DNA sequence: CGAGACGTTGAACCTATTCAACACTGGTGG
DNA sequence: CCACCAGTGTTGAATAGGTTCAACGTCTCG
């Protein structure tokens, strides 16, 4: 197991099971699998399904931009979506990496609203779209879903706060390993002894997550590789030893 | 108007109108004034009021600590509350400064949960406390309140994300002015031409908000004072020219 | 009045950024 | 099919911004 011999081609999954346009029936199956809608009855799901529009995106396409009018809630049915925000200086900050079952967009705010961030398809993606007002009605009709949504939002706020803590207190190295762990938890896929982060992931992406520069990420990953904690190549990172990386991140 | 002559004593309001224990009736009046409960009927408010316990805190007292079991939702009836998180290195990060009408604590998560942050009374404070389960029921009964809560959480997540952006992209100086503006919006009180941040506010508090050190805050405030943008003294800051400070923060 | 917390300022140091040069990969067009 | 080229990644050296450490001044409260 010599980590000095990285794979040639990316080990990241790039296949896509659904065609761009799914049938109502297929969508219903997708919906029923989403953790977000878990606990709802068949009837409820069918009801919600009929109120969705479904969109297909190619890698690199934008779903919406910061400042666009925000009239929809989106749910990832398949694929990965980058949620980011632009700085004045042209740099980007990666707020979240969304995968199957995650929602984004405008939840339920009244009146005219604009998107406060940008959604960007990282891979080919199938996205369900619900009008904000319609979703508001659905929430009113399903207190269970409302509470679930609230819990998810509370969880995201907690994550954001934790990241604030790290940005203001931890050195770059530990912010990077922390980002890796977060991604591994969310997108991790076992590949033998390794845990592969199953999304195309550049040094810049990691830099935007950890609040640093691609150069610093590159240097840090080199060190981590040398220490036998990770393996990485062009557009991919895999973790050798999750436990060791956690210990490293929480050290001090 | 010579800003080289700071006030001797703090101009911050330290009076407290309510005694430690308020009557049910008085509490009802407080509740009806809270923006959080706006739009609910008299009957609903009365109903909620009866399910609240009310607590009094002295300045410096802790309401709960990170890691404590989280069984309650709290609402600030009066006073200021600091919401913070500890780092491993002993440093603190100030997540939010709460004032009348703001809620904090555990919203509605199922099962046993622990607090992920620490709540600390900055001034004398009157806090209403509702059992998490009870509040869950209230949310189910009042979809309007549920949606309002969801909107507030969405707003806080947005704030946190904006702060993440600033921490990773802006220099310390602009993060500090940004923190000042945020505080001025939330706790600002007109004092003639000045906008006073109406809470006891040390250099350390600002440092914990802006992700920097008390020394850097001190240096920066000195510069801002010299530039005629703010006035400050021991435990207080007032803004001379809000517009100019905004321009400064958003420059570049 | 004295003690301790808070605030200011200076100087040395250090981490991470910036700028730059170069290497590798993969896809495209001749 | 191969050569080229743009995007991506690596590494080095100089730089700058902020932290850290330290000393001192000032305010507040008991």
PDB file of N, CA, C and O (backbone and C1' of nucleotides) in Angstrom, chain D residues 7-26:
ATOM      1  P    DG D   7      -8.744  27.596 -19.074  1.00  0.00           P
ATOM      2  O5'  DG D   7      -8.815  26.439 -17.975  1.00  0.00           O
ATOM      3  C5'  DG D   7      -9.500  25.221 -18.289  1.00  0.00           C
ATOM      4  C4'  DG D   7      -9.059  24.154 -17.303  1.00  0.00           C
ATOM      5  C3'  DG D   7      -9.067  24.607 -15.843  1.00  0.00           C
ATOM      6  O3'  DG D   7      -9.655  23.578 -15.072  1.00  0.00           O
ATOM      7  C1'  DG D   7      -6.922  23.792 -16.411  1.00  0.00           C
ATOM      8  P    DT D   8      -9.994  23.716 -13.526  1.00  0.00           P
ATOM      9  O5'  DT D   8      -8.748  23.013 -12.834  1.00  0.00           O
ATOM     10  C5'  DT D   8      -8.529  21.629 -13.072  1.00  0.00           C
ATOM     11  C4'  DT D   8      -7.225  21.209 -12.473  1.00  0.00           C
ATOM     12  C3'  DT D   8      -7.016  21.619 -11.006  1.00  0.00           C
ATOM     13  O3'  DT D   8      -7.035  20.439 -10.230  1.00  0.00           O
ATOM     14  C1'  DT D   8      -5.050  21.936 -12.328  1.00  0.00           C
ATOM     15  P    DG D   9      -6.837  20.497  -8.659  1.00  0.00           P
ATOM     16  O5'  DG D   9      -5.265  20.350  -8.493  1.00  0.00           O
ATOM     17  C5'  DG D   9      -4.619  19.184  -9.001  1.00  0.00           C
ATOM     18  C4'  DG D   9      -3.131  19.313  -8.805  1.00  0.00           C
ATOM     19  C3'  DG D   9      -2.686  19.682  -7.385  1.00  0.00           C
ATOM     20  O3'  DG D   9      -1.805  18.676  -6.924  1.00  0.00           O
ATOM     21  C1'  DG D   9      -1.601  21.045  -8.994  1.00  0.00           C
ATOM     22  P    DT D  10      -1.187  18.713  -5.470  1.00  0.00           P
ATOM     23  O5'  DT D  10       0.246  19.358  -5.724  1.00  0.00           O
ATOM     24  C5'  DT D  10       1.191  18.641  -6.505  1.00  0.00           C
ATOM     25  C4'  DT D  10       2.470  19.436  -6.611  1.00  0.00           C
ATOM     26  C3'  DT D  10       3.095  19.821  -5.276  1.00  0.00           C
ATOM     27  O3'  DT D  10       4.374  19.217  -5.215  1.00  0.00           O
ATOM     28  C1'  DT D  10       3.053  21.671  -6.788  1.00  0.00           C
ATOM     29  P    DT D  11       5.144  19.024  -3.841  1.00  0.00           P
ATOM     30  O5'  DT D  11       6.134  20.263  -3.827  1.00  0.00           O
ATOM     31  C5'  DT D  11       6.980  20.492  -4.950  1.00  0.00           C
ATOM     32  C4'  DT D  11       7.496  21.913  -4.941  1.00  0.00           C
ATOM     33  C3'  DT D  11       7.955  22.430  -3.571  1.00  0.00           C
ATOM     34  O3'  DT D  11       9.365  22.558  -3.616  1.00  0.00           O
ATOM     35  C1'  DT D  11       6.769  24.077  -4.824  1.00  0.00           C
ATOM     36  P    DG D  12      10.205  22.994  -2.348  1.00  0.00           P
ATOM     37  O5'  DG D  12      10.515  24.520  -2.694  1.00  0.00           O
ATOM     38  C5'  DG D  12      11.116  24.851  -3.939  1.00  0.00           C
ATOM     39  C4'  DG D  12      11.287  26.352  -4.057  1.00  0.00           C
ATOM     40  C3'  DG D  12      11.766  27.039  -2.787  1.00  0.00           C
ATOM     41  O3'  DG D  12      12.874  27.880  -3.117  1.00  0.00           O
ATOM     42  C1'  DG D  12       9.787  28.096  -3.610  1.00  0.00           C
ATOM     43  P    DA D  13      13.739  28.581  -2.015  1.00  0.00           P
ATOM     44  O5'  DA D  13      13.177  30.072  -2.111  1.00  0.00           O
ATOM     45  C5'  DA D  13      13.141  30.740  -3.374  1.00  0.00           C
ATOM     46  C4'  DA D  13      12.630  32.147  -3.176  1.00  0.00           C
ATOM     47  C3'  DA D  13      13.124  32.826  -1.904  1.00  0.00           C
ATOM     48  O3'  DA D  13      13.431  34.178  -2.205  1.00  0.00           O
ATOM     49  C1'  DA D  13      10.750  32.756  -1.885  1.00  0.00           C
ATOM     50  P    DA D  14      13.861  35.206  -1.094  1.00  0.00           P
ATOM     51  O5'  DA D  14      12.631  36.216  -1.089  1.00  0.00           O
ATOM     52  C5'  DA D  14      12.240  36.851  -2.305  1.00  0.00           C
ATOM     53  C4'  DA D  14      10.995  37.690  -2.078  1.00  0.00           C
ATOM     54  C3'  DA D  14      11.140  38.725  -0.966  1.00  0.00           C
ATOM     55  O3'  DA D  14      10.528  39.937  -1.386  1.00  0.00           O
ATOM     56  C1'  DA D  14       9.346  37.258  -0.462  1.00  0.00           C
ATOM     57  P    DT D  15      10.585  41.212  -0.418  1.00  0.00           P
ATOM     58  O5'  DT D  15       9.100  41.226   0.150  1.00  0.00           O
ATOM     59  C5'  DT D  15       8.010  41.030  -0.758  1.00  0.00           C
ATOM     60  C4'  DT D  15       6.732  40.940   0.053  1.00  0.00           C
ATOM     61  C3'  DT D  15       6.633  41.970   1.177  1.00  0.00           C
ATOM     62  O3'  DT D  15       5.538  42.816   0.876  1.00  0.00           O
ATOM     63  C1'  DT D  15       5.992  39.786   1.910  1.00  0.00           C
ATOM     64  P    DA D  16       5.280  44.120   1.752  1.00  0.00           P
ATOM     65  O5'  DA D  16       3.928  43.730   2.506  1.00  0.00           O
ATOM     66  C5'  DA D  16       2.945  42.962   1.842  1.00  0.00           C
ATOM     67  C4'  DA D  16       1.947  42.450   2.861  1.00  0.00           C
ATOM     68  C3'  DA D  16       1.629  43.464   3.962  1.00  0.00           C
ATOM     69  O3'  DA D  16       0.280  43.335   4.308  1.00  0.00           O
ATOM     70  C1'  DA D  16       2.473  41.508   4.926  1.00  0.00           C
ATOM     71  P    DG D  17      -0.609  44.577   4.701  1.00  0.00           P
ATOM     72  O5'  DG D  17      -1.801  43.891   5.522  1.00  0.00           O
ATOM     73  C5'  DG D  17      -2.252  42.587   5.183  1.00  0.00           C
ATOM     74  C4'  DG D  17      -2.419  41.764   6.450  1.00  0.00           C
ATOM     75  C3'  DG D  17      -2.979  42.561   7.622  1.00  0.00           C
ATOM     76  O3'  DG D  17      -4.202  41.945   8.007  1.00  0.00           O
ATOM     77  C1'  DG D  17      -1.005  41.356   8.261  1.00  0.00           C
ATOM     78  P    DG D  18      -5.096  42.457   9.181  1.00  0.00           P
ATOM     79  O5'  DG D  18      -4.526  41.554  10.349  1.00  0.00           O
ATOM     80  C5'  DG D  18      -4.690  40.145  10.245  1.00  0.00           C
ATOM     81  C4'  DG D  18      -3.979  39.483  11.394  1.00  0.00           C
ATOM     82  C3'  DG D  18      -4.461  39.936  12.773  1.00  0.00           C
ATOM     83  O3'  DG D  18      -4.892  38.780  13.453  1.00  0.00           O
ATOM     84  C1'  DG D  18      -2.089  39.992  12.634  1.00  0.00           C
ATOM     85  P    DT D  19      -5.407  38.820  14.958  1.00  0.00           P
ATOM     86  O5'  DT D  19      -4.240  38.076  15.757  1.00  0.00           O
ATOM     87  C5'  DT D  19      -3.762  36.846  15.231  1.00  0.00           C
ATOM     88  C4'  DT D  19      -2.523  36.408  15.996  1.00  0.00           C
ATOM     89  C3'  DT D  19      -2.696  36.395  17.522  1.00  0.00           C
ATOM     90  O3'  DT D  19      -2.249  35.137  17.982  1.00  0.00           O
ATOM     91  C1'  DT D  19      -0.791  37.696  16.911  1.00  0.00           C
ATOM     92  P    DT D  20      -2.509  34.711  19.498  1.00  0.00           P
ATOM     93  O5'  DT D  20      -1.118  35.036  20.198  1.00  0.00           O
ATOM     94  C5'  DT D  20       0.092  34.689  19.530  1.00  0.00           C
ATOM     95  C4'  DT D  20       1.272  35.297  20.259  1.00  0.00           C
ATOM     96  C3'  DT D  20       1.120  35.382  21.787  1.00  0.00           C
ATOM     97  O3'  DT D  20       2.270  34.797  22.372  1.00  0.00           O
ATOM     98  C1'  DT D  20       1.781  37.478  20.892  1.00  0.00           C
ATOM     99  P    DC D  21       2.291  34.395  23.923  1.00  0.00           P
ATOM    100  O5'  DC D  21       3.268  35.502  24.523  1.00  0.00           O
ATOM    101  C5'  DC D  21       4.496  35.786  23.848  1.00  0.00           C
ATOM    102  C4'  DC D  21       5.103  37.064  24.375  1.00  0.00           C
ATOM    103  C3'  DC D  21       4.926  37.289  25.876  1.00  0.00           C
ATOM    104  O3'  DC D  21       6.192  37.601  26.426  1.00  0.00           O
ATOM    105  C1'  DC D  21       4.277  39.206  24.677  1.00  0.00           C
ATOM    106  P    DA D  22       6.418  37.756  28.016  1.00  0.00           P
ATOM    107  O5'  DA D  22       6.554  39.322  28.203  1.00  0.00           O
ATOM    108  C5'  DA D  22       7.297  40.075  27.260  1.00  0.00           C
ATOM    109  C4'  DA D  22       7.081  41.549  27.491  1.00  0.00           C
ATOM    110  C3'  DA D  22       6.802  41.923  28.956  1.00  0.00           C
ATOM    111  O3'  DA D  22       7.596  43.042  29.320  1.00  0.00           O
ATOM    112  C1'  DA D  22       5.177  42.876  27.555  1.00  0.00           C
ATOM    113  P    DA D  23       7.850  43.331  30.881  1.00  0.00           P
ATOM    114  O5'  DA D  23       7.724  44.908  30.921  1.00  0.00           O
ATOM    115  C5'  DA D  23       8.091  45.685  29.785  1.00  0.00           C
ATOM    116  C4'  DA D  23       7.222  46.915  29.736  1.00  0.00           C
ATOM    117  C3'  DA D  23       6.904  47.496  31.123  1.00  0.00           C
ATOM    118  O3'  DA D  23       7.233  48.872  31.139  1.00  0.00           O
ATOM    119  C1'  DA D  23       4.925  47.242  29.851  1.00  0.00           C
ATOM    120  P    DC D  24       7.240  49.713  32.500  1.00  0.00           P
ATOM    121  O5'  DC D  24       6.064  50.749  32.248  1.00  0.00           O
ATOM    122  C5'  DC D  24       5.878  51.294  30.946  1.00  0.00           C
ATOM    123  C4'  DC D  24       4.443  51.711  30.798  1.00  0.00           C
ATOM    124  C3'  DC D  24       3.873  52.444  32.026  1.00  0.00           C
ATOM    125  O3'  DC D  24       3.538  53.764  31.655  1.00  0.00           O
ATOM    126  C1'  DC D  24       2.337  50.869  31.145  1.00  0.00           C
ATOM    127  P    DG D  25       3.085  54.804  32.766  1.00  0.00           P
ATOM    128  O5'  DG D  25       1.569  55.053  32.380  1.00  0.00           O
ATOM    129  C5'  DG D  25       1.238  55.378  31.020  1.00  0.00           C
ATOM    130  C4'  DG D  25      -0.263  55.362  30.858  1.00  0.00           C
ATOM    131  C3'  DG D  25      -1.022  56.150  31.927  1.00  0.00           C
ATOM    132  O3'  DG D  25      -2.045  56.895  31.284  1.00  0.00           O
ATOM    133  C1'  DG D  25      -1.814  53.917  31.862  1.00  0.00           C
ATOM    134  P    DT D  26      -2.917  57.948  32.097  1.00  0.00           P
ATOM    135  O5'  DT D  26      -4.291  57.181  32.317  1.00  0.00           O
ATOM    136  C5'  DT D  26      -4.957  56.627  31.184  1.00  0.00           C
ATOM    137  C4'  DT D  26      -6.192  55.889  31.673  1.00  0.00           C
ATOM    138  C3'  DT D  26      -6.982  56.623  32.766  1.00  0.00           C
ATOM    139  O3'  DT D  26      -8.336  56.622  32.368  1.00  0.00           O
ATOM    140  C1'  DT D  26      -6.607  54.397  33.382  1.00  0.00           C
TER     141       DT D  26
END
